[in-house]
Amino acid sequence: MSVTVRFAPSPTGAIHIGNARTALFNWLFARKNRGKFILRFDDTDTQRSRQEYADRIQEDLHWLGIDPDVTVHQSARFETYDAAVERLKEAGLLYPCYETADELERRRKIRLSRRLPPVYGREALKLGDEERAKFETEGRRPHWRFLLPNFSSDPFQPERTEIHWDDVVRGPQTVDLASISDPVLVREDGTYLYTLPSVVDDIEMGVTHVIRGDDHVTNTGAQIAIFRALGAKEPAFGHHNLLTTISGEGLSKRSGALSLGILREAGIEPMAVASLAVLLGTSESVSAARSMEELAELFDPASASKSSAKFDPAELKTLNRALLHAMSFEEARDRLANLGISGSSAEPFWLAVRGNLETFAEAGDWWKIVRKGPQKQPELSEEDVAFVRSAFDLLPPEPWDASTWKTWTGTVKDATGRKGRALFMPLRLALTGRDSGPELADLLPLLGREGVLARRP
Ligand code: GLU
């Protein structure tokens, strides 16, 4: 069977690492199965959806390494959903309801006080034509509910009706249709909730696997019933655990916190984000995968745990460092060139500095230091200035290589009696303007004798 998955964000804000988890679960699942990945904007809420958010989401996905095979907007497909609504109405499976939110809430409380499940009691199904006409003349507009198949002949006598599926992530799942309310599919103003368009599209687009957050598990019970009502066989489902903040709150799209854009601007590598987004909350230990192929190897949807997982931004930094420290020159070459770092010293430079980088952009700072000298005047005591001057007088002749530092400082030690930190720190400060950084043995050949002498205090 060929696999087709979809990622269905609503373009109402920037996506965050939790959304990235859903997108990547789908993307990696498709890659492992040579399947197709659809990006489907869930934008039937035309009030809140924005094209600029859709564009941002697409850019963020591309940055992450996800390039959809197909992109669709649900807002362009209303006719198709209208047709499905007609079919359901004709089948008597979609019925108009006139309750206000307050009325529903009052009834819910009454049911709870009677120890009945707080589900909708289908009161609107009892309305006759006259009563409906009366509501309409009062100016009330109906919202439409789908009649769940949870009864044998009398809809007012719901019975336990189990829907089962073998979840790709969670294993065997059961939802009792008597425990949920008939879902509203169309609002008073005629707009669609996400439930029906999603099913209609999954059918039309041949989606074979719906992989999404476990906040949709109950929905799935109702949606499977809708698939069947529309004469289709439901796809397979997978519900992954959600990520939360360190303090356990859900990640919210609207808050903008931890959006992919912010992580990107902070210099976090896409594979650091992808690795954490996928491996967190699974039985696989979190490590930095260097490519999507490598991550696909580590990815197993069934290894996700059933409870939510806490996302700690500090972990991203750790993964980021690991990626940079292990990045080969070949991988870095084009990006270095974009920072103006090229030529024969680009490779030794990269190998010298990568182990000290928090972000790739910092390579640009080190390049300036190597090429132009300290970016900030080193603070050296008078005594240290004298020491550095005498050390510079002892510089060996070129050619220089990785052993030059050892030879030179050996000579300096013998001549001045300084050793350890007292010897190398003033030299490091004079050469780089910083008190930490790449190995001086590696930097020295990059600076060259002339470069070192130009730093004479
Ligand atoms: N827009 C929905 C969400 O983000 C999509 C759910 C689904 O994938 O079916 O929760």
Short mmCIF file of C-alpha atoms and ligand atoms in Angstrom, two decimals:
data_model
loop_
_atom_site.label_atom_id
_atom_site.label_comp_id
_atom_site.label_asym_id
_atom_site.label_seq_id
_atom_site.Cartn_x
_atom_site.Cartn_y
_atom_site.Cartn_z
CA MET A 1 0.00 0.00 0.00
CA SER A 2 1.39 3.42 -0.84
CA VAL A 3 1.39 5.78 2.11
CA THR A 4 -0.09 9.28 2.12
CA VAL A 5 0.05 11.50 5.19
CA ARG A 6 -0.88 15.07 5.85
CA PHE A 7 0.10 17.81 8.26
CA ALA A 8 -2.87 20.11 8.88
CA PRO A 9 -1.91 23.28 10.74
CA SER A 10 -4.31 26.17 11.05
CA PRO A 11 -2.54 29.31 9.82
CA THR A 12 -3.43 31.38 12.87
CA GLY A 13 0.08 31.90 14.19
CA ALA A 14 3.67 30.75 13.93
CA ILE A 15 4.35 27.07 14.50
CA HIS A 16 6.33 25.89 17.52
CA ILE A 17 8.35 22.82 18.36
CA GLY A 18 5.19 20.89 19.32
CA ASN A 19 3.73 21.48 15.86
CA ALA A 20 7.10 20.54 14.43
CA ARG A 21 6.77 17.22 16.25
CA THR A 22 3.51 16.46 14.42
CA ALA A 23 4.91 17.62 11.08
CA LEU A 24 8.06 15.52 11.53
CA PHE A 25 6.25 12.40 12.69
CA ASN A 26 4.32 12.60 9.42
CA TRP A 27 7.33 13.52 7.33
CA LEU A 28 9.53 10.76 8.71
CA PHE A 29 6.72 8.24 8.48
CA ALA A 30 6.27 9.17 4.80
CA ARG A 31 10.02 8.98 4.17
CA LYS A 32 10.34 5.58 5.77
CA ASN A 33 7.48 4.30 3.63
CA ARG A 34 8.34 6.19 0.43
CA GLY A 35 5.03 7.94 0.85
CA LYS A 36 3.53 11.28 -0.01
CA PHE A 37 3.30 14.26 2.37
CA ILE A 38 0.46 16.76 2.02
CA LEU A 39 0.56 20.15 3.71
CA ARG A 40 -3.07 21.00 4.25
CA PHE A 41 -3.90 24.36 5.70
CA ASP A 42 -6.83 24.04 8.07
CA ASP A 43 -8.08 27.54 7.28
CA THR A 44 -11.86 27.13 7.17
CA ASP A 45 -11.94 29.73 9.95
CA THR A 46 -11.42 32.59 7.54
CA GLN A 47 -11.61 35.18 10.33
CA ARG A 48 -8.56 33.93 12.16
CA SER A 49 -6.54 32.42 9.32
CA ARG A 50 -3.95 34.55 7.53
CA GLN A 51 -2.03 33.94 4.34
CA GLU A 52 1.11 35.42 5.90
CA TYR A 53 0.98 32.77 8.63
CA ALA A 54 0.56 30.08 5.97
CA ASP A 55 3.65 31.47 4.20
CA ARG A 56 5.60 31.53 7.45
CA ILE A 57 4.62 27.95 8.23
CA GLN A 58 5.78 26.86 4.81
CA GLU A 59 9.10 28.66 5.27
CA ASP A 60 9.55 27.18 8.73
CA LEU A 61 8.86 23.67 7.44
CA HIS A 62 11.33 24.18 4.60
CA TRP A 63 13.95 25.36 7.08
CA LEU A 64 13.31 22.26 9.13
CA GLY A 65 13.84 20.09 6.05
CA ILE A 66 10.23 19.38 5.14
CA ASP A 67 9.19 20.05 1.56
CA PRO A 68 5.59 18.92 0.98
CA ASP A 69 4.66 17.03 -2.17
CA VAL A 70 1.34 18.88 -2.29
CA THR A 71 0.00 21.99 -0.55
CA VAL A 72 -3.73 22.67 -0.26
CA HIS A 73 -5.91 25.24 1.44
CA GLN A 74 -9.20 24.07 2.86
CA SER A 75 -10.61 27.56 2.31
CA ALA A 76 -10.59 26.79 -1.43
CA ARG A 77 -12.69 23.66 -1.01
CA PHE A 78 -15.96 24.80 0.55
CA GLU A 79 -18.03 23.38 -2.33
CA THR A 80 -16.75 19.91 -1.58
CA TYR A 81 -17.67 20.24 2.09
CA ASP A 82 -21.10 21.63 1.17
CA ALA A 83 -21.70 18.53 -0.95
CA ALA A 84 -20.79 16.28 1.98
CA VAL A 85 -23.15 18.24 4.22
CA GLU A 86 -25.97 17.66 1.74
CA ARG A 87 -25.27 13.94 1.72
CA LEU A 88 -25.34 13.75 5.49
CA LYS A 89 -28.52 15.80 5.67
CA GLU A 90 -30.22 13.55 3.11
CA ALA A 91 -29.21 10.52 5.13
CA GLY A 92 -30.75 12.12 8.21
CA LEU A 93 -27.36 12.19 9.93
CA LEU A 94 -27.00 15.95 10.27
CA TYR A 95 -29.66 17.77 12.23
CA PRO A 96 -30.26 21.42 13.06
CA CYS A 97 -29.95 22.61 16.67
CA TYR A 98 -30.96 25.98 18.04
CA GLU A 99 -29.59 25.98 21.58
CA THR A 100 -27.47 28.87 22.73
CA ALA A 101 -24.22 28.25 24.56
CA ASP A 102 -25.94 29.22 27.84
CA GLU A 103 -28.75 26.73 27.32
CA LEU A 104 -26.29 23.98 26.59
CA GLU A 105 -24.27 24.81 29.68
CA ARG A 106 -27.39 24.77 31.87
CA ARG A 107 -28.37 21.35 30.54
CA ARG A 108 -24.89 20.04 31.01
CA LYS A 109 -25.01 21.01 34.68
CA ILE A 110 -28.38 19.35 35.15
CA ARG A 111 -27.10 16.13 33.61
CA LEU A 112 -24.05 16.20 35.82
CA SER A 113 -26.21 16.74 38.92
CA ARG A 114 -28.24 13.67 37.89
CA ARG A 115 -25.06 11.71 37.47
CA LEU A 116 -25.66 11.38 33.76
CA PRO A 117 -22.74 11.73 31.32
CA PRO A 118 -22.49 15.41 30.34
CA VAL A 119 -23.21 14.78 26.70
CA TYR A 120 -25.72 16.50 24.46
CA GLY A 121 -29.18 14.93 25.00
CA ARG A 122 -30.28 15.37 21.37
CA GLU A 123 -33.14 17.63 22.43
CA ALA A 124 -33.09 19.33 19.03
CA LEU A 125 -33.92 16.03 17.36
CA LYS A 126 -37.33 16.23 18.99
CA LEU A 127 -38.19 19.56 17.39
CA GLY A 128 -41.04 19.52 14.93
CA ASP A 129 -41.19 21.62 11.75
CA GLU A 130 -43.30 24.24 13.49
CA GLU A 131 -40.89 24.71 16.36
CA ARG A 132 -37.99 25.05 13.95
CA ALA A 133 -39.91 27.58 11.90
CA LYS A 134 -40.60 29.51 15.08
CA PHE A 135 -36.91 29.68 15.97
CA GLU A 136 -36.12 30.79 12.44
CA THR A 137 -38.68 33.60 12.56
CA GLU A 138 -37.17 34.67 15.89
CA GLY A 139 -33.97 35.09 13.92
CA ARG A 140 -32.19 32.05 15.35
CA ARG A 141 -29.90 30.21 12.98
CA PRO A 142 -29.17 26.52 13.54
CA HIS A 143 -25.86 24.87 14.10
CA TRP A 144 -25.67 21.32 12.77
CA ARG A 145 -24.80 18.18 14.64
CA PHE A 146 -23.78 14.80 13.33
CA LEU A 147 -25.91 11.98 14.72
CA LEU A 148 -23.45 9.51 16.15
CA PRO A 149 -24.34 5.86 15.51
CA ASN A 150 -24.50 4.97 19.20
CA PHE A 151 -28.03 3.52 19.43
CA SER A 152 -29.90 0.61 17.89
CA SER A 153 -33.27 2.16 17.05
CA ASP A 154 -33.96 5.00 19.45
CA PRO A 155 -31.48 7.90 19.38
CA PHE A 156 -32.64 8.86 22.86
CA GLN A 157 -31.44 5.54 24.19
CA PRO A 158 -27.73 5.60 23.41
CA GLU A 159 -25.86 2.36 24.08
CA ARG A 160 -22.22 1.65 24.59
CA THR A 161 -20.80 1.60 21.04
CA GLU A 162 -17.11 0.91 20.82
CA ILE A 163 -14.98 2.18 17.99
CA HIS A 164 -11.64 0.40 17.83
CA TRP A 165 -8.48 1.13 15.96
CA ASP A 166 -4.93 -0.02 16.17
CA ASP A 167 -3.09 3.23 16.73
CA VAL A 168 0.27 3.52 14.96
CA VAL A 169 1.67 5.19 18.09
CA ARG A 170 -0.46 4.07 21.04
CA GLY A 171 -1.49 0.57 20.03
CA PRO A 172 -5.10 -0.65 20.38
CA GLN A 173 -7.53 2.17 21.19
CA THR A 174 -11.20 2.26 22.04
CA VAL A 175 -13.64 5.17 22.12
CA ASP A 176 -17.22 4.67 23.26
CA LEU A 177 -19.50 6.74 21.06
CA ALA A 178 -22.06 6.91 23.87
CA SER A 179 -19.56 8.89 25.92
CA ILE A 180 -19.35 11.79 23.49
CA SER A 181 -21.79 14.40 22.23
CA ASP A 182 -22.97 14.51 18.66
CA PRO A 183 -20.28 16.77 17.22
CA VAL A 184 -21.21 20.14 15.77
CA LEU A 185 -20.00 20.16 12.17
CA VAL A 186 -21.39 23.50 10.99
CA ARG A 187 -21.73 26.64 13.11
CA GLU A 188 -24.71 29.05 13.25
CA ASP A 189 -23.01 31.36 10.78
CA GLY A 190 -22.56 28.52 8.30
CA THR A 191 -18.82 28.14 8.90
CA TYR A 192 -17.22 24.74 9.29
CA LEU A 193 -15.56 23.32 12.31
CA TYR A 194 -12.51 21.34 11.43
CA THR A 195 -14.09 17.91 11.98
CA LEU A 196 -15.93 17.39 8.68
CA PRO A 197 -13.59 19.11 6.20
CA SER A 198 -10.77 17.03 7.61
CA VAL A 199 -12.62 13.77 6.98
CA VAL A 200 -13.80 14.84 3.52
CA ASP A 201 -10.25 15.77 2.54
CA ASP A 202 -8.71 12.66 4.02
CA ILE A 203 -11.09 10.64 1.84
CA GLU A 204 -10.59 12.70 -1.32
CA MET A 205 -6.83 12.96 -0.97
CA GLY A 206 -6.38 9.28 -0.26
CA VAL A 207 -4.78 9.86 3.14
CA THR A 208 -3.73 6.47 4.49
CA HIS A 209 -2.39 7.55 7.90
CA VAL A 210 -3.59 10.41 10.10
CA ILE A 211 -0.79 11.18 12.51
CA ARG A 212 -1.50 13.94 15.00
CA GLY A 213 -1.43 14.90 18.66
CA ASP A 214 -3.12 12.76 21.30
CA ASP A 215 -5.49 15.64 22.06
CA HIS A 216 -7.42 14.27 19.07
CA VAL A 217 -8.00 10.72 20.35
CA THR A 218 -11.66 11.29 21.23
CA ASN A 219 -12.22 13.20 17.99
CA THR A 220 -11.00 10.17 16.16
CA GLY A 221 -13.90 8.11 17.49
CA ALA A 222 -16.39 10.63 16.04
CA GLN A 223 -14.42 11.10 12.84
CA ILE A 224 -14.28 7.36 12.17
CA ALA A 225 -18.08 7.36 12.40
CA ILE A 226 -18.17 10.21 9.86
CA PHE A 227 -15.83 8.36 7.47
CA ARG A 228 -18.20 5.42 7.58
CA ALA A 229 -21.29 7.62 7.18
CA LEU A 230 -19.73 9.01 4.01
CA GLY A 231 -19.24 5.49 2.72
CA ALA A 232 -15.47 5.47 3.16
CA LYS A 233 -13.12 3.24 5.07
CA GLU A 234 -11.22 5.20 7.69
CA PRO A 235 -7.45 5.57 7.39
CA ALA A 236 -5.04 4.31 10.02
CA PHE A 237 -4.51 6.70 12.94
CA GLY A 238 -1.54 7.57 15.10
CA HIS A 239 -1.69 9.91 18.11
CA HIS A 240 1.59 11.07 19.54
CA ASN A 241 2.10 12.53 23.00
CA LEU A 242 2.31 16.30 23.26
CA LEU A 243 5.19 18.48 24.37
CA THR A 244 4.72 20.89 27.24
CA THR A 245 6.81 23.65 28.76
CA ILE A 246 9.09 22.80 31.66
CA SER A 247 6.33 23.78 34.06
CA GLY A 248 3.92 21.46 32.27
CA GLU A 249 1.78 23.94 30.34
CA GLY A 250 0.74 23.24 26.77
CA LEU A 251 2.71 25.01 24.06
CA SER A 252 0.56 27.66 22.47
CA LYS A 253 0.81 28.90 18.93
CA ARG A 254 -0.54 32.29 19.75
CA SER A 255 1.92 33.10 22.51
CA GLY A 256 4.71 32.97 19.91
CA ALA A 257 6.95 31.42 22.55
CA LEU A 258 9.41 28.92 21.19
CA SER A 259 8.21 29.42 17.65
CA LEU A 260 10.50 27.89 15.05
CA GLY A 261 11.24 31.40 13.80
CA ILE A 262 12.59 32.44 17.20
CA LEU A 263 14.75 29.31 17.50
CA ARG A 264 16.08 29.89 14.01
CA GLU A 265 16.96 33.50 14.78
CA ALA A 266 18.68 32.34 17.95
CA GLY A 267 20.99 30.30 15.72
CA ILE A 268 19.61 26.87 16.53
CA GLU A 269 20.33 24.39 13.75
CA PRO A 270 17.24 22.84 12.14
CA MET A 271 18.48 19.32 12.91
CA ALA A 272 18.80 20.22 16.60
CA VAL A 273 15.14 21.26 16.59
CA ALA A 274 14.10 18.23 14.54
CA SER A 275 16.04 15.78 16.71
CA LEU A 276 14.56 17.07 19.93
CA ALA A 277 11.05 17.45 18.48
CA VAL A 278 11.07 13.82 17.36
CA LEU A 279 13.05 11.99 20.03
CA LEU A 280 11.80 13.74 23.16
CA GLY A 281 9.21 11.69 25.00
CA THR A 282 10.16 8.46 23.26
CA SER A 283 12.12 5.46 24.48
CA GLU A 284 14.95 6.53 22.16
CA SER A 285 17.57 8.66 23.92
CA VAL A 286 17.75 12.21 22.67
CA SER A 287 20.81 12.79 20.51
CA ALA A 288 21.57 15.09 17.62
CA ALA A 289 20.82 13.44 14.29
CA ARG A 290 22.93 15.09 11.59
CA SER A 291 20.48 14.59 8.76
CA MET A 292 16.86 13.70 8.13
CA GLU A 293 18.05 10.26 6.95
CA GLU A 294 19.79 9.69 10.26
CA LEU A 295 16.71 10.88 12.16
CA ALA A 296 14.48 8.59 10.07
CA GLU A 297 16.66 5.68 11.23
CA LEU A 298 16.07 6.62 14.87
CA PHE A 299 12.38 7.37 14.40
CA ASP A 300 9.87 4.78 15.50
CA PRO A 301 6.35 6.16 16.10
CA ALA A 302 5.54 3.29 18.45
CA SER A 303 8.38 4.33 20.77
CA ALA A 304 6.58 7.53 21.84
CA SER A 305 5.37 7.36 25.39
CA LYS A 306 1.74 7.91 26.33
CA SER A 307 2.34 10.80 28.68
CA SER A 308 3.34 14.29 27.66
CA ALA A 309 7.00 15.25 27.54
CA LYS A 310 8.62 18.40 28.90
CA PHE A 311 10.52 20.49 26.45
CA ASP A 312 13.57 22.22 27.87
CA PRO A 313 15.07 24.87 25.54
CA ALA A 314 18.47 24.28 27.18
CA GLU A 315 18.50 20.83 25.56
CA LEU A 316 18.37 22.51 22.18
CA LYS A 317 21.59 24.34 22.94
CA THR A 318 23.31 21.12 23.91
CA LEU A 319 22.20 19.44 20.69
CA ASN A 320 23.19 22.50 18.71
CA ARG A 321 26.72 22.43 20.09
CA ALA A 322 26.98 18.70 19.38
CA LEU A 323 25.95 19.27 15.76
CA LEU A 324 28.39 22.13 15.23
CA HIS A 325 31.26 20.33 16.92
CA ALA A 326 30.81 17.35 14.63
CA MET A 327 30.07 19.27 11.43
CA SER A 328 32.53 18.46 8.66
CA PHE A 329 34.05 21.18 6.53
CA GLU A 330 32.14 19.84 3.51
CA GLU A 331 28.87 20.35 5.36
CA ALA A 332 29.91 23.81 6.53
CA ARG A 333 31.61 25.04 3.34
CA ASP A 334 28.72 26.89 1.66
CA ARG A 335 27.50 28.44 4.86
CA LEU A 336 31.01 29.61 5.69
CA ALA A 337 31.26 31.14 2.23
CA ASN A 338 28.04 33.03 2.97
CA LEU A 339 29.77 34.51 6.00
CA GLY A 340 32.66 35.53 3.75
CA ILE A 341 34.89 32.67 4.97
CA SER A 342 36.57 31.04 2.00
CA GLY A 343 39.98 30.33 0.52
CA SER A 344 42.64 27.87 1.59
CA SER A 345 42.42 28.77 5.28
CA ALA A 346 38.65 28.18 5.45
CA GLU A 347 39.02 24.49 6.24
CA PRO A 348 41.73 24.70 8.93
CA PHE A 349 39.84 27.67 10.36
CA TRP A 350 36.60 25.68 10.58
CA LEU A 351 38.33 22.71 12.16
CA ALA A 352 39.95 25.04 14.70
CA VAL A 353 36.81 26.89 15.76
CA ARG A 354 33.88 24.47 15.41
CA GLY A 355 34.48 22.92 18.82
CA ASN A 356 33.88 26.31 20.46
CA LEU A 357 30.72 27.35 18.73
CA GLU A 358 27.32 27.77 20.31
CA THR A 359 25.88 28.94 17.00
CA PHE A 360 27.15 28.78 13.45
CA ALA A 361 27.15 32.58 13.19
CA GLU A 362 29.87 32.74 15.84
CA ALA A 363 32.26 31.37 13.22
CA GLY A 364 31.96 34.82 11.61
CA ASP A 365 33.14 36.47 14.84
CA TRP A 366 36.14 34.19 15.05
CA TRP A 367 36.99 34.83 11.41
CA LYS A 368 37.13 38.56 12.17
CA ILE A 369 39.38 37.90 15.12
CA VAL A 370 41.70 35.73 13.05
CA ARG A 371 41.75 38.09 10.11
CA LYS A 372 41.55 41.52 11.71
CA GLY A 373 42.65 41.01 15.27
CA PRO A 374 40.87 41.25 18.62
CA GLN A 375 37.51 42.95 18.36
CA LYS A 376 38.04 44.46 21.77
CA GLN A 377 41.28 45.77 23.22
CA PRO A 378 42.74 43.07 25.50
CA GLU A 379 43.09 44.18 29.11
CA LEU A 380 46.61 43.34 30.14
CA SER A 381 48.52 44.48 33.19
CA GLU A 382 51.81 46.27 32.62
CA GLU A 383 53.64 43.19 33.68
CA ASP A 384 51.73 41.03 31.23
CA VAL A 385 52.36 43.52 28.43
CA ALA A 386 56.09 43.17 29.09
CA PHE A 387 55.74 39.40 29.17
CA VAL A 388 53.82 39.26 25.88
CA ARG A 389 56.37 41.53 24.21
CA SER A 390 59.26 39.31 25.25
CA ALA A 391 57.30 36.23 24.16
CA PHE A 392 56.69 37.79 20.75
CA ASP A 393 60.44 38.40 20.44
CA LEU A 394 60.91 34.65 20.71
CA LEU A 395 58.53 33.69 17.88
CA PRO A 396 60.06 30.93 15.74
CA PRO A 397 60.54 31.47 12.02
CA GLU A 398 57.92 30.19 9.59
CA PRO A 399 56.69 27.75 8.22
CA TRP A 400 54.27 27.18 11.10
CA ASP A 401 52.13 24.22 11.84
CA ALA A 402 50.15 22.70 14.71
CA SER A 403 53.38 22.01 16.66
CA THR A 404 54.56 25.64 16.56
CA TRP A 405 52.62 26.64 19.67
CA LYS A 406 54.32 23.97 21.76
CA THR A 407 57.79 24.83 20.51
CA TRP A 408 57.24 28.54 20.99
CA THR A 409 55.73 28.38 24.47
CA GLY A 410 58.47 25.93 25.51
CA THR A 411 61.05 28.55 24.59
CA VAL A 412 59.01 31.29 26.31
CA LYS A 413 58.74 29.22 29.47
CA ASP A 414 62.49 28.66 29.61
CA ALA A 415 63.24 32.31 28.99
CA THR A 416 60.68 33.88 31.35
CA GLY A 417 60.08 31.24 33.98
CA ARG A 418 56.29 31.61 33.46
CA LYS A 419 54.15 28.53 33.03
CA GLY A 420 50.54 27.35 32.97
CA ARG A 421 47.81 29.95 33.00
CA ALA A 422 50.23 32.80 33.73
CA LEU A 423 51.93 31.96 30.48
CA PHE A 424 49.10 31.21 28.10
CA MET A 425 46.34 33.56 29.30
CA PRO A 426 48.16 36.82 28.46
CA LEU A 427 49.08 35.31 25.10
CA ARG A 428 45.49 34.23 24.45
CA LEU A 429 44.23 37.70 25.40
CA ALA A 430 46.80 39.44 23.21
CA LEU A 431 46.09 37.19 20.24
CA THR A 432 42.29 36.96 20.39
CA GLY A 433 41.03 39.56 22.84
CA ARG A 434 39.10 36.78 24.60
CA ASP A 435 39.86 34.65 27.61
CA SER A 436 38.53 31.46 26.04
CA GLY A 437 38.18 30.00 22.59
CA PRO A 438 39.74 27.58 20.14
CA GLU A 439 43.05 25.89 20.86
CA LEU A 440 45.85 28.40 20.34
CA ALA A 441 47.91 25.64 18.72
CA ASP A 442 45.30 25.57 15.95
CA LEU A 443 44.89 29.34 15.71
CA LEU A 444 48.59 30.16 15.54
CA PRO A 445 49.22 28.83 11.99
CA LEU A 446 46.09 30.70 10.86
CA LEU A 447 47.42 33.97 12.23
CA GLY A 448 50.93 33.50 10.85
CA ARG A 449 53.99 35.27 12.15
CA GLU A 450 52.99 38.55 10.63
CA GLY A 451 49.50 38.30 12.11
CA VAL A 452 50.88 37.59 15.57
CA LEU A 453 53.37 40.45 15.40
CA ALA A 454 50.58 42.82 14.36
CA ARG A 455 48.99 42.06 17.76
CA ARG A 456 52.04 43.21 19.70
CA PRO A 457 50.79 45.21 22.67
N1 GLU B 1 -5.61 21.70 12.65
C1 GLU B 1 -5.72 20.55 13.48
C2 GLU B 1 -4.75 20.68 14.63
O1 GLU B 1 -3.76 21.37 14.46
C3 GLU B 1 -5.41 19.33 12.67
C4 GLU B 1 -5.67 18.03 13.34
C5 GLU B 1 -5.43 16.89 12.39
O2 GLU B 1 -4.30 16.69 11.98
O3 GLU B 1 -6.37 16.22 12.00
O4 GLU B 1 -4.97 20.18 15.69
#
